[in-house]
Short mmCIF file of N, CA, C and O and ligand atoms in Angstrom, two decimals:
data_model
loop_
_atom_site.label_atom_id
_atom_site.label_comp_id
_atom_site.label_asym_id
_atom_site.label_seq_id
_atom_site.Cartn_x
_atom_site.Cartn_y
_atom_site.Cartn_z
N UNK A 1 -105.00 -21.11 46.26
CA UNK A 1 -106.25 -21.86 46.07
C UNK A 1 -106.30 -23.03 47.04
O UNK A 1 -105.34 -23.80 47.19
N UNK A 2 -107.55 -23.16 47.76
CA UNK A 2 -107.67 -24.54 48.56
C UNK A 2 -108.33 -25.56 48.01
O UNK A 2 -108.14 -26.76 48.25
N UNK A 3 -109.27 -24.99 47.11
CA UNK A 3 -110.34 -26.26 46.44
C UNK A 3 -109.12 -27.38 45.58
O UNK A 3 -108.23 -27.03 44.80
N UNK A 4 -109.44 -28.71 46.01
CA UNK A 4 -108.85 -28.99 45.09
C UNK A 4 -109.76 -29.73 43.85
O UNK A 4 -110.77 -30.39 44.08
N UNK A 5 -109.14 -29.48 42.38
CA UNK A 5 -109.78 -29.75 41.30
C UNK A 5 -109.21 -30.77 40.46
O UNK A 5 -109.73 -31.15 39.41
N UNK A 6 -107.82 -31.32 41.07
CA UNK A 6 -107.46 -32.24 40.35
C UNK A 6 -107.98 -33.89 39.74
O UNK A 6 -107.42 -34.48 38.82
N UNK A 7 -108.82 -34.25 40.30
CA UNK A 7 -109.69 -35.62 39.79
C UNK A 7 -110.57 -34.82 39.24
O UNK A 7 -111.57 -35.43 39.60
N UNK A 8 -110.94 -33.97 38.67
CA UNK A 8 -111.68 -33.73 37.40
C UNK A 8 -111.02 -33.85 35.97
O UNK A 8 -109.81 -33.85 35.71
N UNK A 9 -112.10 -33.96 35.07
CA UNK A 9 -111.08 -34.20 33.94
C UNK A 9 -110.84 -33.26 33.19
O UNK A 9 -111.87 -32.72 32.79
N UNK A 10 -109.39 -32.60 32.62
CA UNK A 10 -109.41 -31.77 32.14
C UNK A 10 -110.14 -31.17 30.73
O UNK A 10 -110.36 -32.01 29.85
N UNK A 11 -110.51 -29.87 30.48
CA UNK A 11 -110.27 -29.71 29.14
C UNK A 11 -109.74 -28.88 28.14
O UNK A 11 -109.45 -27.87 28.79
N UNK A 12 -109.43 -28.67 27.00
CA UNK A 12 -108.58 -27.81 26.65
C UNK A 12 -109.04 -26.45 26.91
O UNK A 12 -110.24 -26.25 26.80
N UNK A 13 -108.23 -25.43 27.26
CA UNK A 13 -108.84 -24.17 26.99
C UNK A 13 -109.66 -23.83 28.20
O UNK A 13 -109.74 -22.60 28.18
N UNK A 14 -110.36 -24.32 29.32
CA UNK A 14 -111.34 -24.14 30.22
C UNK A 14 -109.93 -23.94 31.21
O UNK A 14 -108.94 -24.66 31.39
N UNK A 15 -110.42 -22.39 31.86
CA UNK A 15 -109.66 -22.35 33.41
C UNK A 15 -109.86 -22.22 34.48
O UNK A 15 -109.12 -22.26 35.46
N UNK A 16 -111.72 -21.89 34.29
CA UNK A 16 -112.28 -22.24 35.96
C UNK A 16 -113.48 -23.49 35.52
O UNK A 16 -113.89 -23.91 34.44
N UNK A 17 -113.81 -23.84 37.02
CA UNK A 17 -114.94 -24.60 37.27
C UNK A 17 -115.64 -24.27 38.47
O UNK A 17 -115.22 -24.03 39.60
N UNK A 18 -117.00 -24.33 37.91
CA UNK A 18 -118.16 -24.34 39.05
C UNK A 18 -117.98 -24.99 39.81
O UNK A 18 -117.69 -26.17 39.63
N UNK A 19 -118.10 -24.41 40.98
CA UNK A 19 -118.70 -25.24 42.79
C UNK A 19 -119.64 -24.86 43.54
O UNK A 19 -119.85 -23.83 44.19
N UNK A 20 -120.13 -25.68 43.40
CA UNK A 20 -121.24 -25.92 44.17
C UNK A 20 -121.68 -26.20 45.39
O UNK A 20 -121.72 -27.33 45.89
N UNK A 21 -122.17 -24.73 46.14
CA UNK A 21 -122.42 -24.57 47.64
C UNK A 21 -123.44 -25.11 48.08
O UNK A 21 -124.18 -24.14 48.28
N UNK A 22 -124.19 -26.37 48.48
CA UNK A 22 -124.91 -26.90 48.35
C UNK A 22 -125.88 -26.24 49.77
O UNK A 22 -127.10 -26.21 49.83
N UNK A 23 -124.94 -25.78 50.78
CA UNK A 23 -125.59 -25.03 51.82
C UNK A 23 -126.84 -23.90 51.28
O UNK A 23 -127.85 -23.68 51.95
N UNK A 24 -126.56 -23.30 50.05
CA UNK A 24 -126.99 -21.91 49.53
C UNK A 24 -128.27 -22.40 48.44
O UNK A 24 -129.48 -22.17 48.50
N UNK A 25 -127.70 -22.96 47.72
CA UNK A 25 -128.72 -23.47 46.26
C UNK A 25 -129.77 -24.36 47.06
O UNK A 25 -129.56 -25.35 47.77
N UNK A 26 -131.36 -23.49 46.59
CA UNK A 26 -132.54 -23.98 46.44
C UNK A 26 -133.02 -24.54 45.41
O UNK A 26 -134.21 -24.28 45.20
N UNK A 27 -132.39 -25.37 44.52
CA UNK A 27 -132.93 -26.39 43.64
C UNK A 27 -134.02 -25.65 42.63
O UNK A 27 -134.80 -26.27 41.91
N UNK A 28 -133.94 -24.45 42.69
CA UNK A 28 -134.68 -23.68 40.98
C UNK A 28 -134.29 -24.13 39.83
O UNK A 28 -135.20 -24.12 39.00
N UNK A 29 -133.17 -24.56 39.39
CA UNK A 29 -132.87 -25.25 37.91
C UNK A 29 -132.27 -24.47 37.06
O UNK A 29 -131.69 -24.79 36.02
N UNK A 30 -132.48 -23.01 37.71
CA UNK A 30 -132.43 -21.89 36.64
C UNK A 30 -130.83 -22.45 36.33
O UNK A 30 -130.34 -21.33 36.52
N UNK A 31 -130.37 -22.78 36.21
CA UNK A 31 -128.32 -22.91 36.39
C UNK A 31 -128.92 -24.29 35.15
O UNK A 31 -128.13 -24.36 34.21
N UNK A 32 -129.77 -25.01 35.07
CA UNK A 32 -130.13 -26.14 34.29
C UNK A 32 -130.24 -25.63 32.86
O UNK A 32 -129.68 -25.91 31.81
N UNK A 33 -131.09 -24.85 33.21
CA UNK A 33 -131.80 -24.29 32.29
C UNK A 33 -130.83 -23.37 31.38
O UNK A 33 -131.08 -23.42 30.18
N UNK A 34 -129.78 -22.54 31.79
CA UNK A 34 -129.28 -21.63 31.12
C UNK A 34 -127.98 -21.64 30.70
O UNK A 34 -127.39 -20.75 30.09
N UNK A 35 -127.35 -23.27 31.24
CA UNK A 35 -126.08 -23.68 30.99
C UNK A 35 -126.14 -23.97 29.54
O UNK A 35 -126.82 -24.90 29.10
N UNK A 36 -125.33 -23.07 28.66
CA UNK A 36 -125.31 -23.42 26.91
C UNK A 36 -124.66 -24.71 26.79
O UNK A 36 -124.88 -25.15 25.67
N UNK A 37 -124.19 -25.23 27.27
CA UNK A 37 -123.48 -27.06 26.97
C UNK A 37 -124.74 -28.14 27.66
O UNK A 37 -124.95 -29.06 26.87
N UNK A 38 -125.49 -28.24 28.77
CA UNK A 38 -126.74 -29.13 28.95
C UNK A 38 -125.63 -29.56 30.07
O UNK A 38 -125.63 -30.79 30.14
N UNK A 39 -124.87 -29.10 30.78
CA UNK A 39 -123.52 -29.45 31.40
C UNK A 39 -124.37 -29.86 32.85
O UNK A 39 -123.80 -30.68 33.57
N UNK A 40 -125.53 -29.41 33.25
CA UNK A 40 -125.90 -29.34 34.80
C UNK A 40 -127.56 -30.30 33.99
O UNK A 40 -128.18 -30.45 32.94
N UNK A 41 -127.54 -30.70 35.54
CA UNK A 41 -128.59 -31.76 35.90
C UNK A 41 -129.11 -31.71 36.84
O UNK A 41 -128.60 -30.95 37.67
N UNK A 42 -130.45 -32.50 37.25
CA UNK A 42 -130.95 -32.30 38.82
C UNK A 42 -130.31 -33.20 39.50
O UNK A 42 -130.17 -34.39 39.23
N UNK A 43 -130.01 -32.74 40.17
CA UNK A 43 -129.01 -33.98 41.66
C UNK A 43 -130.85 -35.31 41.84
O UNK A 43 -132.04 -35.25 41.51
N UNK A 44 -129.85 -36.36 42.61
CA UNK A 44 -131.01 -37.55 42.62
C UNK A 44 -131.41 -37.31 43.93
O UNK A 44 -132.43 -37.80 44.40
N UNK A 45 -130.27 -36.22 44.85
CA UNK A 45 -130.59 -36.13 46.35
C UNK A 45 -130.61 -34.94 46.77
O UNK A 45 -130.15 -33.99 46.14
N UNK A 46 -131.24 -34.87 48.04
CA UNK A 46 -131.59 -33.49 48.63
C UNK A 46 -130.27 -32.67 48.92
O UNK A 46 -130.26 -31.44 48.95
N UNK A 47 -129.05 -33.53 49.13
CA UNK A 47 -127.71 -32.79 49.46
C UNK A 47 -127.03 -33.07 48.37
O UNK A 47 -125.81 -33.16 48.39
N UNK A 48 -127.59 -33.21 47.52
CA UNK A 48 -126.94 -32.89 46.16
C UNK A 48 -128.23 -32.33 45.07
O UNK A 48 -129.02 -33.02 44.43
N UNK A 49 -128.15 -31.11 45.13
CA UNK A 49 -129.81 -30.66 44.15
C UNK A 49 -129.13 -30.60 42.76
O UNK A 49 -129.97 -31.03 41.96
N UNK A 50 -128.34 -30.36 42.30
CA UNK A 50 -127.65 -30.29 40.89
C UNK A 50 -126.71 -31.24 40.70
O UNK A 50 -126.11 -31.75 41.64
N UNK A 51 -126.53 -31.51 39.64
CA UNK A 51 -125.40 -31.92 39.51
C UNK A 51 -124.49 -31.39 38.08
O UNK A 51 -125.00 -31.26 36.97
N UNK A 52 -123.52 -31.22 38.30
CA UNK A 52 -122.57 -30.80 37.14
C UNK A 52 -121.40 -31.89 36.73
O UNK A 52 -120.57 -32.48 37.43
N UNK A 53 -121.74 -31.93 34.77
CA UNK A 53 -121.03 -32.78 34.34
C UNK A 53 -120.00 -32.46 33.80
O UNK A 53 -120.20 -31.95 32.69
N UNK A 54 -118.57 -32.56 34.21
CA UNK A 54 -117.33 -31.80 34.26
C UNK A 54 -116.82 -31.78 33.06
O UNK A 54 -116.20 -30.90 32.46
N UNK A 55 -117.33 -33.42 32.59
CA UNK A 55 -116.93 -33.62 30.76
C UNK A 55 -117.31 -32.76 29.86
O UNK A 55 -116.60 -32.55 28.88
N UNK A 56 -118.64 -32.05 30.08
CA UNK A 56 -118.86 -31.36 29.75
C UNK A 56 -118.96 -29.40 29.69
O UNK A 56 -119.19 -28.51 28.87
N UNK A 57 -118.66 -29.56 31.00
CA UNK A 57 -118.87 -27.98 31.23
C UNK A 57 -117.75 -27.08 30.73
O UNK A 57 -116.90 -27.92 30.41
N UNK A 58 -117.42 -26.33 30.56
CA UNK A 58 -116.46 -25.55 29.84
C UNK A 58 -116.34 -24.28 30.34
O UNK A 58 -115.80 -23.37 29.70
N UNK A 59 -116.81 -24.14 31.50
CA UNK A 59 -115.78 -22.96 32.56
C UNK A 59 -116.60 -21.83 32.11
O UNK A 59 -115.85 -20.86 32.21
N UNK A 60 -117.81 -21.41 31.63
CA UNK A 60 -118.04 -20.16 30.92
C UNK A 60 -118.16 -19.06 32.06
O UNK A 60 -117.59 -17.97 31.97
N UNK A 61 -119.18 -19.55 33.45
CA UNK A 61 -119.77 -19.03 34.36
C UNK A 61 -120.78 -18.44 34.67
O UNK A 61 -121.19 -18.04 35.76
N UNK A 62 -121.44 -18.34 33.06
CA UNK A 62 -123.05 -18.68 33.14
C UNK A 62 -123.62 -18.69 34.48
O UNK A 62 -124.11 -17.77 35.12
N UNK A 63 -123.42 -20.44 34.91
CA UNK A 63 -124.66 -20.60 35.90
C UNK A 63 -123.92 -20.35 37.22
O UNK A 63 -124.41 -20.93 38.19
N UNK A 64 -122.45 -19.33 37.55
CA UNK A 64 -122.83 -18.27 38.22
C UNK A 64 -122.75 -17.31 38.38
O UNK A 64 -122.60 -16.80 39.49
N UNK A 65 -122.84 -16.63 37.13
CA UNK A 65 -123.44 -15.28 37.27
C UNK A 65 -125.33 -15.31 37.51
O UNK A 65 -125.87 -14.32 38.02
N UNK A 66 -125.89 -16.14 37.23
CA UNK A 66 -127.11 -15.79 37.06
C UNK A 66 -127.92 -16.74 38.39
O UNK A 66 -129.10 -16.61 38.75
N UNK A 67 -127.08 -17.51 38.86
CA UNK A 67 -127.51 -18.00 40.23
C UNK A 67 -127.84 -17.07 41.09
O UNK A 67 -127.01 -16.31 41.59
N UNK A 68 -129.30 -17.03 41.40
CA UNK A 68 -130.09 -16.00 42.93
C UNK A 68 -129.93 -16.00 43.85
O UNK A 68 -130.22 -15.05 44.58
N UNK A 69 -129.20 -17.41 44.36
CA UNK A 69 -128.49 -17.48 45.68
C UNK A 69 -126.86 -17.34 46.09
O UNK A 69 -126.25 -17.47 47.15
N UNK A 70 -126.44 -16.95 44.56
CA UNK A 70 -125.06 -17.14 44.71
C UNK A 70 -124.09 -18.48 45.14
O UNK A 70 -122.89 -18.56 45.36
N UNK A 71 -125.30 -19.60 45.14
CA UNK A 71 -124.67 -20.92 45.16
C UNK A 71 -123.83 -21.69 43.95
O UNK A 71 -123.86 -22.92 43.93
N UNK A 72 -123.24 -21.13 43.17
CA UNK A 72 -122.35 -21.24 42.54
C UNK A 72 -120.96 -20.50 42.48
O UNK A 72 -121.19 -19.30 42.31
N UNK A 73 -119.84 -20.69 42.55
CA UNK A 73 -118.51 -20.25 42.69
C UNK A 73 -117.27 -20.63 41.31
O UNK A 73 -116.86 -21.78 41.14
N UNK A 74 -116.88 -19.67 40.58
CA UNK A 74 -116.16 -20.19 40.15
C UNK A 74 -114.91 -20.34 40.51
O UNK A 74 -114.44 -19.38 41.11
N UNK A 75 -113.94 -21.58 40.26
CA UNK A 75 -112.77 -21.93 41.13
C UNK A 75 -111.69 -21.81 39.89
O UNK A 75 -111.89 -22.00 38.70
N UNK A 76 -110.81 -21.53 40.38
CA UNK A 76 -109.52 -21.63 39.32
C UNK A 76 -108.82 -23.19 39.16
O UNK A 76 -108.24 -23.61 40.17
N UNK A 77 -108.86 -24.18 37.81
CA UNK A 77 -108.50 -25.24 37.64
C UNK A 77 -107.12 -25.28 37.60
O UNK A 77 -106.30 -24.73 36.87
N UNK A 78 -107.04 -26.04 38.53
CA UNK A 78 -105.01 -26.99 38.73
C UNK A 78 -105.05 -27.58 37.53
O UNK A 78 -104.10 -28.26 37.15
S1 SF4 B 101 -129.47 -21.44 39.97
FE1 SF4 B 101 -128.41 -21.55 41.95
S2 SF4 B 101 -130.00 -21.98 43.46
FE2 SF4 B 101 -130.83 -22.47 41.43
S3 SF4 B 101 -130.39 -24.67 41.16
FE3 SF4 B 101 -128.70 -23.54 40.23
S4 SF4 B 101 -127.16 -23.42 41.87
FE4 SF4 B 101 -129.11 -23.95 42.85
S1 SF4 B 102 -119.66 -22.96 33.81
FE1 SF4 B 102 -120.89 -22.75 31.92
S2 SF4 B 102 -120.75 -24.74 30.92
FE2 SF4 B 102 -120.12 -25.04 33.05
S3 SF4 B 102 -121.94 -25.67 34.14
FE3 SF4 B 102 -121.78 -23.44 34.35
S4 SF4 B 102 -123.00 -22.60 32.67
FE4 SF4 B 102 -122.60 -24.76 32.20
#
């Protein structure tokens, strides 16, 4: 693995996390919208269109399987 994930905060039981290709994602929401925890947000900036809240997210992969651009990745957590 190259990503590194260690300054996120852990949580029990979760073993991947979303990343976010910001090159790819057109700011649809759909990843907003369909995350079951409320875990994703709209970014405040154009190079950041989402944002994901780590405290919250819980590794399901939801928002990427169902991402249209494939701008979501799930990563394996250190
Ligand atoms: S579903 Fe994909 S393209 Fe749409 S906002 Fe989420 S990450 Fe970006
Ligand atoms: S992995 Fe699941 S909980 Fe985390 S942001 Fe994506 S849809 Fe939400």
């Amino acid at each position: 693995m190259t990503e590194r994930t260690k300054h996120i905060p852990k949580m029990e039981g979760r073993t991947h996390l979303p990343r976010l290709d910001t090159e790819k994602c057109v700011a649809c929401v759909l990843c907003q919208y369909l995350c079951p925890d409320l875990a994703i947000t709209r970014g405040e900036e154009k190079e950041n269109p989402i944002e994901i809240d780590y405290n919250i997210c819980r590794g399901c992969g939801v928002c990427a399987f169902i991402c249209p651009k494939e701008a979501i990745k799930m990563i394996v957590e250190e």
